[in-house]
Amino acid sequence: MNRTGFKNEPEAPSKELKNSKDVETLELAVDGGTRDVYGNDPSVDPVYQAKSQILNNAFQEIGMGKYQANITHHDDWYLFCVTGFGWYSDNLWPIVISLILDPVITEFGTQAPYIKVAQGIGLLVGAAFWGVAADVWGRKWCYNLTLLITAIFATAAGASPTYTALCSLIAAWNVGVGGNLPVDSAVFLEFIPASHQYLLTILSIWWAIGQLVGSLIGWPFLVKFSCVSADDCPRSSNQGWRYFLYTNGAIMMVLFAVRFFVFDMYESPKFLMGRGRDAEAVAVVHDVARYNGRESKLTLAMLQEVDRRFSGGLPDGGRALDTSARAAVMRSLRTLGREHMKGLFGTRKLAYSTTLLIIVWCLIGLAFPLYYGFVTLFLASRGADFGDGSPYITYRNQVILSVIGVPGALLAGWMVELPYVGRKGTLAMSTIITGVFLFASTTARTSNALLGWNCGFTFTSNVMYGVLYAVTPELFPAKDRGTGNALVGSANRVFGIIAPIIALYTNLATSVPIWIAGALFIVAGMVSFLLPFEPRGKASI
């Protein structure tokens, strides 16, 4: 008998499985051909593991279709699109904050980095809170509430009477933003077959679209409705950044409405299974199959047989999965506990992989906001040196940079499936080249040269982030994936808070932040080459 209790099992099937054909179907459901990164891990909860394998193979049987995102057909963009709203939000709001820095400083006469600190605190709280909430309340509600919270507080921020109020509302809306990727990536992974996990990388095209849309909306508002000088800047003459927040807040409300009222999203089958709602999990799988015009062989008896075999007096003292609300909460809270933390460092190879991932997320978490959070100020100052630092030129260049990022996501989706390159090679190469472009940008002697180098940075950084957001959950063992995601996410957000603190003691109009960010990217890329696992072609469970 193997660790899931099905191979070479001498026991007779339960009453629900009437004949040998049913038993054979169950065996195929468990050993359906999908592989995970680590293979059999004896420390994984065997009940959850066995049921997860059944659900994974059920989705592999169904294949891709209209519900998920068969993007080879123009009308099959449903889950791909609405999940992409989370990626869109994740990059839109950092761009929004970057673009409003200058007019906010002009109006309130204060230091810009405090806004970035507020943003970082909100993102950190959001990343920690929504991961637990998704396990307690379910993916569906969190999936929708993150966008709603962002929309409400971002719109309210447009009416901020003081700098303190603005920072408070920025922190509040980023609590919603911080939950987008942890929840949305889980939703997407739990509905797609293993053969199409590369689509999680291509989802980063929405990340690039968020940057582009934010730049396009900000260009007219911030050029036409901003003060020229801080010496005379009443609120009535500096409404551009407020209009900018109102507009993007309204867009987020529309995206929430599409998710909540238009798209009929099902609850995650793995969440339902984990809470003991096996019948509902099976029903969701069949609903997705019908939506795609397919049929599924999955039955409730298959999942019930797992419980029977692990609670029916097995020699190793097997047990059924605890599905109570308290157990769900405790499983979530244990993501910060000793048991799951130990699992991430349980072997030398696992400890090595986990440590390297934390380092990569920390370095990128510091480098990216250090550069992108203050790039508009740098571009404006350099533009002034070159004689073309007008707001029009500054925001025009920002739009150009945003356009360049879109094909980067598509390239990432192609590269991660290349033999001998895969996720690890794509991540490492794109991260190193990103740092090289930043170093090169400091040599620019003309505005167009600076724009060119920054176009290169934007392109490769979109490749980098597309792979990073996809490969991270794939590299953690299933039983500790929540812990791993929380660990690297929290590390990333903490270092994101450090970035504006560094900026407080740095001249933002110089190239010093650029040099620091470039070095951090290069080191992160070199570390990525050392990752011991390559998840290309393997299933996420």
XYZ file of C-alpha atoms in Angstrom:
541
model
C 0.000 0.000 0.000
C 1.320 3.453 -0.851
C 0.955 6.504 1.382
C -2.436 7.469 -0.088
C -3.820 4.031 0.753
C -4.929 3.008 -2.727
C -2.126 1.148 -4.515
C -2.122 -2.591 -3.805
C -4.884 -2.125 -1.244
C -6.281 -5.536 -0.242
C -9.420 -4.255 1.456
C -12.796 -4.557 -0.224
C -14.372 -1.365 -1.491
C -16.991 0.462 0.530
C -20.714 0.086 -0.064
C -20.749 3.172 -2.241
C -18.405 1.547 -4.789
C -20.544 -1.274 -6.106
C -18.239 -3.148 -8.478
C -14.695 -3.582 -9.695
C -15.199 -0.985 -12.407
C -15.985 1.628 -9.739
C -12.890 0.643 -7.793
C -10.771 0.880 -10.940
C -12.180 4.342 -11.614
C -11.191 5.366 -8.093
C -7.655 4.049 -8.598
C -7.349 6.052 -11.816
C -8.736 9.131 -10.100
C -5.909 9.036 -7.570
C -3.101 7.998 -9.897
C -4.217 9.950 -12.940
C -0.797 10.870 -14.264
C -0.279 14.296 -12.722
C 2.973 14.874 -10.812
C 3.889 17.457 -8.231
C 7.287 19.026 -7.661
C 8.239 16.828 -4.688
C 6.552 13.515 -5.387
C 5.242 11.617 -2.358
C 5.910 13.504 0.838
C 5.264 11.368 3.949
C 4.488 14.439 6.066
C 1.571 15.571 3.888
C -1.887 14.966 5.377
C -2.783 11.723 3.548
C -6.536 12.405 3.484
C -6.120 15.861 1.990
C -3.396 14.583 -0.352
C -5.517 11.745 -1.718
C -8.589 13.917 -2.211
C -6.503 16.647 -3.837
C -5.135 14.144 -6.314
C -8.661 13.070 -7.176
C -9.769 16.675 -7.759
C -6.628 17.527 -9.735
C -7.142 14.593 -12.043
C -10.824 15.461 -12.410
C -9.842 18.911 -13.716
C -7.190 17.327 -15.925
C -9.927 15.100 -17.357
C -12.187 18.095 -17.982
C -9.353 20.077 -19.543
C -9.397 23.768 -20.369
C -12.563 25.421 -21.561
C -14.755 28.492 -21.418
C -14.912 28.684 -17.630
C -11.152 28.872 -17.094
C -9.511 30.487 -20.101
C -8.955 28.659 -23.338
C -7.393 31.766 -24.824
C -7.099 30.178 -28.247
C -10.769 31.123 -28.661
C -11.881 34.720 -28.491
C -14.927 34.049 -26.313
C -13.258 31.864 -23.694
C -11.764 34.432 -21.344
C -14.017 34.196 -18.317
C -12.027 33.139 -15.239
C -8.814 34.333 -16.887
C -10.266 37.836 -17.191
C -11.962 38.228 -13.826
C -8.966 36.745 -12.022
C -6.777 39.114 -14.002
C -8.540 42.005 -12.272
C -6.449 41.146 -9.205
C -3.200 41.452 -11.156
C -4.517 44.670 -12.685
C -5.181 46.113 -9.222
C -1.855 44.926 -7.833
C 0.133 47.057 -10.285
C -2.353 49.869 -10.878
C -2.249 51.241 -7.343
C 1.538 51.425 -6.947
C 1.559 53.348 -10.235
C -1.217 55.615 -8.958
C 0.750 56.435 -5.824
C 3.919 57.012 -7.848
C 2.113 59.421 -10.174
C 0.397 61.475 -7.446
C 3.583 61.966 -5.399
C 4.608 65.219 -7.040
C 1.216 67.029 -6.888
C 0.607 65.763 -3.335
C 3.995 67.079 -2.195
C 3.227 70.373 -3.915
C -0.155 70.753 -2.221
C 0.638 69.549 1.296
C 4.299 70.527 1.410
C 5.491 67.308 3.038
C 7.839 64.412 2.346
C 6.733 61.837 -0.219
C 8.101 58.643 1.411
C 5.467 58.700 4.150
C 2.875 57.826 1.525
C 4.963 54.809 0.549
C 5.223 53.741 4.192
C 1.409 53.861 4.457
C 1.137 51.830 1.276
C 3.582 49.224 2.570
C 1.772 48.836 5.891
C -1.553 48.314 4.119
C -0.080 45.728 1.754
C 1.514 43.846 4.638
C -1.729 43.710 6.613
C -3.667 42.678 3.516
C -1.277 39.881 2.586
C -1.417 38.441 6.115
C -5.173 38.846 6.657
C -6.672 37.649 3.386
C -4.643 34.451 3.296
C -6.257 33.319 6.557
C -9.662 34.728 5.612
C -9.740 32.735 2.364
C -9.321 29.508 4.344
C -12.051 30.423 6.845
C -14.707 32.159 4.747
C -13.871 30.608 1.422
C -12.164 31.903 -1.691
C -15.304 33.381 -3.254
C -16.048 36.116 -0.716
C -12.440 37.187 -0.328
C -12.069 37.150 -4.093
C -14.782 39.803 -4.323
C -14.196 41.817 -1.150
C -10.586 42.724 -1.967
C -11.737 44.732 -4.987
C -14.650 46.313 -3.102
C -12.463 47.527 -0.229
C -9.942 48.963 -2.660
C -12.680 50.778 -4.594
C -14.323 52.321 -1.528
C -11.228 53.657 0.209
C -9.440 54.770 -2.959
C -12.454 56.825 -3.980
C -12.693 58.319 -0.498
C -8.992 59.222 -0.624
C -9.731 61.652 -3.427
C -11.537 63.865 -0.924
C -8.731 63.800 1.674
C -8.600 67.155 3.486
C -5.149 66.574 5.005
C -1.980 64.654 4.325
C -2.623 62.461 7.370
C -6.082 61.543 6.099
C -4.638 60.694 2.692
C -1.986 58.394 4.168
C -4.597 56.670 6.323
C -6.861 56.004 3.352
C -3.906 54.837 1.257
C -3.136 52.264 3.955
C -6.802 51.223 4.017
C -7.197 50.691 0.278
C -3.929 48.749 0.164
C -5.330 46.260 2.673
C -7.567 45.246 -0.221
C -4.774 45.389 -2.789
C -2.549 43.208 -0.611
C -5.031 40.340 -0.788
C -5.458 40.253 -4.538
C -2.616 37.993 -5.616
C -2.653 35.535 -2.677
C -6.374 34.872 -3.149
C -6.605 35.196 -6.931
C -3.634 32.957 -7.678
C -5.121 30.279 -5.399
C -8.480 30.526 -7.156
C -6.931 30.220 -10.588
C -4.621 27.322 -9.667
C -7.502 25.416 -8.080
C -9.623 25.526 -11.244
C -7.091 24.761 -13.984
C -5.544 21.431 -14.981
C -1.832 20.887 -14.381
C -1.167 20.982 -18.118
C -2.178 24.657 -18.224
C -0.497 26.056 -15.109
C 1.681 28.206 -17.367
C -1.377 30.442 -17.788
C -0.713 31.704 -14.278
C 2.394 33.342 -15.733
C 0.476 34.829 -18.659
C -1.987 36.348 -16.189
C 0.714 38.932 -15.532
C -0.371 40.621 -18.770
C -3.056 42.166 -16.565
C -0.297 43.485 -14.345
C 1.115 45.341 -17.348
C -2.349 46.528 -18.386
C -2.866 48.008 -14.918
C 0.300 50.038 -15.310
C -0.742 51.179 -18.792
C -4.287 52.191 -17.844
C -3.078 54.040 -14.763
C -0.573 56.008 -16.833
C -3.109 56.842 -19.540
C -5.683 58.097 -17.035
C -3.153 60.044 -15.032
C -1.600 61.811 -18.025
C -4.473 64.268 -18.790
C -5.584 64.760 -15.185
C -2.145 65.411 -13.723
C -0.946 67.598 -16.585
C -4.033 69.803 -16.895
C -5.197 70.057 -13.285
C -2.017 70.379 -11.205
C -0.257 73.353 -9.662
C 2.768 74.709 -11.461
C 4.517 75.900 -8.313
C 4.390 75.030 -4.620
C 4.462 78.737 -3.811
C 0.874 79.142 -4.941
C -0.994 75.845 -4.792
C -4.488 76.018 -3.305
C -6.604 72.885 -3.425
C -8.832 74.334 -6.134
C -5.849 74.568 -8.494
C -4.537 71.082 -7.761
C -7.528 68.807 -8.340
C -5.830 66.505 -10.855
C -4.643 63.863 -8.420
C -8.081 63.815 -6.779
C -9.824 63.305 -10.130
C -7.283 60.567 -10.769
C -8.247 58.724 -7.567
C -11.978 59.169 -8.183
C -11.641 57.702 -11.668
C -9.592 54.685 -10.675
C -11.806 54.066 -7.656
C -14.837 54.040 -9.956
C -13.094 51.592 -12.294
C -12.395 49.262 -9.375
C -16.072 49.431 -8.418
C -17.001 48.389 -11.970
C -14.545 45.469 -11.827
C -16.057 44.396 -8.505
C -19.532 44.529 -10.051
C -18.416 42.340 -12.956
C -16.972 39.767 -10.564
C -19.915 39.793 -8.182
C -22.959 40.297 -10.412
C -21.924 39.156 -13.900
C -19.491 36.265 -13.519
C -20.966 33.228 -11.766
C -17.906 32.145 -9.833
C -18.016 28.809 -8.069
C -16.442 28.218 -4.681
C -13.109 26.389 -4.846
C -13.615 22.600 -4.735
C -10.470 22.219 -2.618
C -11.799 24.671 -0.047
C -15.122 22.818 0.064
C -13.343 19.482 0.348
C -11.161 20.803 3.154
C -14.286 21.827 5.089
C -15.908 18.410 4.650
C -18.367 19.594 2.010
C -17.460 16.856 -0.454
C -20.852 16.780 -2.158
C -20.595 20.483 -2.956
C -17.028 20.029 -4.219
C -18.166 17.281 -6.595
C -21.098 19.418 -7.731
C -18.753 22.322 -8.552
C -16.523 20.056 -10.646
C -19.553 18.852 -12.609
C -20.814 22.432 -13.009
C -17.462 23.468 -14.499
C -17.505 20.418 -16.772
C -20.991 21.294 -18.059
C -19.963 24.933 -18.499
C -17.141 23.705 -20.716
C -19.362 21.268 -22.608
C -17.650 18.231 -21.062
C -18.435 15.433 -18.625
C -16.602 14.335 -15.488
C -16.357 10.840 -14.014
C -15.863 12.224 -10.523
C -18.324 10.882 -7.958
C -18.983 11.602 -4.312
C -18.246 7.948 -3.558
C -14.617 8.450 -4.584
C -14.060 11.115 -1.951
C -16.043 9.206 0.658
C -13.908 6.140 0.043
C -10.840 8.147 1.009
C -12.418 8.949 4.376
C -13.437 5.333 4.856
C -9.990 3.959 4.171
C -8.234 6.406 6.466
C -10.722 6.069 9.330
C -11.349 2.348 9.088
C -8.652 0.962 11.342
C -5.568 1.383 9.227
C -2.379 0.064 10.825
C -0.858 3.508 10.978
C -3.770 4.890 12.928
C -5.324 6.650 9.967
C -7.889 9.352 10.473
C -10.466 11.422 8.647
C -9.849 15.064 7.889
C -11.072 17.431 10.624
C -13.502 19.720 8.812
C -14.776 21.908 11.637
C -14.594 25.689 11.487
C -12.158 25.611 14.396
C -9.922 23.202 12.489
C -10.011 25.468 9.427
C -8.974 28.430 11.565
C -6.216 26.437 13.223
C -4.936 25.177 9.885
C -4.744 28.794 8.750
C -3.089 30.031 11.938
C -0.569 27.210 11.777
C 0.800 28.824 8.621
C 2.868 30.847 11.058
C 3.375 27.981 13.460
C 6.205 25.617 14.176
C 4.682 22.594 12.428
C 4.367 24.197 8.995
C 7.482 26.302 9.333
C 9.404 23.139 10.117
C 7.941 21.564 6.989
C 9.477 24.269 4.820
C 12.895 23.453 6.248
C 12.344 19.723 6.830
C 15.169 18.533 4.586
C 18.413 20.129 3.481
C 17.104 20.605 -0.056
C 13.768 22.070 1.084
C 15.500 24.400 3.514
C 17.853 25.518 0.757
C 14.977 26.168 -1.658
C 12.845 28.021 0.899
C 15.726 30.199 2.044
C 16.604 31.173 -1.517
C 12.975 32.071 -2.292
C 12.789 34.298 0.779
C 16.004 36.045 -0.276
C 14.721 36.597 -3.816
C 11.425 38.052 -2.585
C 13.194 40.288 -0.073
C 15.655 41.673 -2.623
C 12.989 42.320 -5.252
C 10.625 43.645 -2.584
C 13.190 46.321 -1.767
C 14.475 47.013 -5.276
C 11.187 47.461 -7.131
C 9.524 50.078 -4.887
C 12.851 51.836 -4.409
C 12.954 52.416 -8.145
C 9.332 52.537 -9.270
C 7.958 54.395 -6.275
C 10.061 57.461 -7.077
C 10.837 57.077 -10.793
C 8.566 59.955 -11.821
C 10.538 62.351 -9.612
C 13.790 61.037 -11.078
C 12.525 61.292 -14.648
C 11.293 64.826 -14.041
C 14.626 65.933 -12.585
C 16.594 64.312 -15.392
C 14.198 65.793 -17.903
C 14.943 69.207 -16.451
C 18.667 68.515 -16.889
C 17.999 67.607 -20.522
C 15.764 70.631 -21.030
C 12.502 68.704 -21.447
C 11.179 68.072 -17.949
C 7.651 69.311 -18.586
C 4.751 67.368 -17.063
C 3.619 66.433 -20.574
C 6.950 64.796 -21.459
C 7.195 63.100 -18.057
C 3.769 61.448 -18.296
C 4.138 60.722 -22.000
C 7.261 58.748 -21.175
C 5.414 56.967 -18.379
C 2.747 55.829 -20.865
C 5.409 54.574 -23.278
C 7.019 52.561 -20.493
C 3.643 51.066 -19.626
C 2.991 49.933 -23.209
C 6.367 48.203 -23.341
C 5.446 46.017 -20.372
C 2.509 44.249 -22.075
C 4.501 41.934 -24.404
C 6.791 41.042 -21.509
C 4.006 38.987 -19.922
C 3.452 37.053 -23.151
C 7.157 36.330 -23.503
C 7.239 35.034 -19.920
C 4.393 32.601 -20.638
C 6.348 31.205 -23.598
C 9.749 31.012 -21.924
C 8.631 29.130 -18.801
C 7.712 26.125 -20.946
C 11.050 25.991 -22.818
C 13.208 22.924 -22.079
C 16.446 23.743 -20.225
C 15.055 27.210 -19.395
C 11.744 26.727 -17.570
C 10.597 28.843 -14.648
C 13.941 29.027 -12.894
C 15.974 30.087 -15.918
C 13.416 32.641 -17.046
C 13.224 34.185 -13.577
C 16.985 34.372 -13.145
C 17.784 35.802 -16.574
C 14.995 38.383 -16.589
C 15.905 39.581 -13.073
C 19.602 40.024 -13.883
C 18.863 41.832 -17.146
C 16.441 44.095 -15.273
C 19.269 45.193 -12.986
C 21.620 45.705 -15.923
C 19.120 48.026 -17.599
C 18.881 50.106 -14.434
C 22.663 50.503 -14.272
C 22.715 51.461 -17.952
C 20.014 54.091 -17.440
C 22.346 56.139 -15.240
C 24.656 56.645 -18.266
C 21.980 58.383 -20.336
C 22.954 61.812 -21.610
C 19.722 62.544 -23.481
C 16.071 62.181 -22.605
C 15.496 59.645 -25.379
C 18.426 57.517 -24.223
C 17.042 57.476 -20.687
C 13.628 56.511 -22.021
C 15.165 53.684 -24.045
C 16.966 52.159 -21.077
C 13.838 52.407 -18.968
C 11.834 50.676 -21.713
C 14.238 47.759 -21.440
C 13.823 47.707 -17.664
C 10.040 47.732 -17.891
C 9.967 44.897 -20.418
C 12.244 42.555 -18.479
C 10.734 43.397 -15.086
C 7.319 42.346 -16.404
C 8.827 39.030 -17.475
C 10.389 38.720 -14.030
C 7.218 39.417 -12.080
C 5.125 37.187 -14.321
C 7.355 34.226 -13.482
C 7.870 35.129 -9.817
C 4.159 35.245 -9.022
C 3.610 31.899 -10.748
C 6.659 29.884 -9.691
C 6.517 30.667 -5.964
C 3.395 28.627 -5.071
C 4.617 25.830 -7.324
C 7.890 25.472 -5.407
C 6.337 24.942 -1.978
C 5.072 21.515 -0.846
C 1.290 21.343 -0.786
C 0.886 20.965 2.968
C 2.996 24.062 3.645
C 2.106 26.233 0.656
C 0.109 28.656 2.789
C 3.046 29.043 5.124
C 5.452 29.572 2.266
C 3.267 32.136 0.538
C 2.736 34.004 3.801
C 6.445 33.899 4.568
C 7.729 35.249 1.252
C 4.801 37.677 0.918
C 5.384 39.140 4.350
C 9.129 39.386 3.709
C 8.431 41.185 0.441
C 6.064 43.682 2.074
C 8.399 44.349 5.006
C 11.224 45.172 2.641
C 8.787 47.264 0.621
C 8.284 49.390 3.748
C 12.060 49.743 4.099
C 12.328 51.291 0.612
C 10.685 54.633 1.464
C 12.663 54.778 4.712
C 15.853 54.572 2.645
C 14.418 57.252 0.389
C 13.979 59.565 3.365
C 17.768 59.747 3.635
C 18.503 59.785 -0.088
C 18.287 62.552 -2.658
C 15.473 61.293 -4.873
C 16.582 63.522 -7.734
C 19.912 61.670 -8.012
C 20.700 58.226 -9.425
C 21.596 56.731 -6.014
C 18.253 54.865 -5.580
C 18.664 53.558 -9.147
C 22.126 52.125 -8.404
C 20.896 50.450 -5.233
C 17.861 48.962 -6.984
C 19.939 47.709 -9.922
C 22.405 45.920 -7.654
C 19.568 44.271 -5.733
C 17.970 42.962 -8.934
C 21.237 41.446 -10.145
C 21.880 39.700 -6.837
C 18.285 38.379 -6.818
C 18.775 36.974 -10.322
C 21.982 35.209 -9.339
C 20.242 33.686 -6.337
C 17.397 32.467 -8.596
C 19.841 30.381 -10.619
C 20.601 28.434 -7.437
C 17.010 27.261 -6.823
C 17.149 23.442 -6.610
C 13.699 22.668 -8.055
C 12.241 23.241 -11.531
C 8.424 22.931 -11.540
C 7.983 22.971 -15.336
C 5.574 20.215 -16.355
C 4.556 19.290 -12.802
C 1.230 19.731 -11.027
C 0.347 22.089 -8.191
C -1.645 20.290 -5.497
